[in-house]
C-alpha positions in Angstrom: 32.3 51.8 76.0 32.9 51.3 72.3 33.5 47.5 72.7 30.2 47.1 74.7 28.3 49.3 72.1 29.6 47.1 69.3 28.6 43.9 71.1 25.0 45.2 71.5 24.8 46.6 67.9 26.1 43.4 66.3 23.4 41.5 68.1 20.8 43.9 66.6 22.1 44.8 63.2 22.9 42.0 60.8 25.9 42.1 58.4 25.1 43.5 55.0 22.3 45.7 56.3 21.8 49.3 55.0 22.7 51.5 58.0 22.3 55.2 58.7 24.4 56.4 61.6 23.4 59.7 63.2 26.3 61.3 64.9 28.7 59.0 63.2 32.0 60.5 64.3 34.8 59.0 62.2 32.6 56.1 61.1 34.4 53.5 63.2 31.2 52.1 64.8 29.2 51.7 61.6 32.2 50.3 59.7 32.6 47.6 62.3 29.1 46.4 61.6 30.1 45.5 58.0 27.1 47.0 56.4 26.2 46.6 52.7 25.6 50.4 52.6 26.5 52.9 55.3 25.8 56.6 55.6 27.2 58.6 58.4 25.7 61.9 59.5 28.1 64.1 61.4 28.4 67.8 62.2 32.2 67.9 62.6 34.1 68.5 59.4 37.3 67.2 61.1 35.7 63.9 62.0 34.2 63.6 58.5 37.6 64.1 57.0 39.1 61.4 59.3 36.2 59.1 58.5 36.6 59.5 54.7 40.3 58.6 55.0 39.7 55.6 57.3 36.5 54.3 55.8 36.1 55.2 52.2 33.2 52.8 51.8 31.0 55.0 54.0 29.2 58.0 52.6 29.6 60.9 55.1 27.2 63.9 55.2 28.0 67.0 57.2 24.7 67.9 58.9 23.2 68.2 62.3 21.3 65.0 62.9 18.1 66.8 63.7 18.3 68.7 60.4 19.2 65.7 58.2 16.6 64.6 55.7 17.4 61.1 54.2 17.0 60.7 50.5 17.2 56.9 50.7 15.8 54.0 52.7 17.7 52.1 55.4 17.2 48.9 57.3 18.5 50.4 60.5 19.1 53.8 61.9 21.6 54.0 64.8 22.2 57.0 67.1 23.9 55.5 70.1 25.3 58.6 71.8 
């Protein structure tokens, strides 16, 4: 699934874009897109901790996606799950 998802997203989201990932998990998907800026919104503290260790270039925010209020602008918002 992840391989197919990345194939589709890479065709839609150009490298160096500003990307907001809702339900980011550990950030692996958004990191693979090589964004200029990435913010991952995730509810699970455990997944955020893993993501911060694996992908320090991504800003993680612990929040429910439906309650998150962005304080910045993004080129793309992804919520694949």
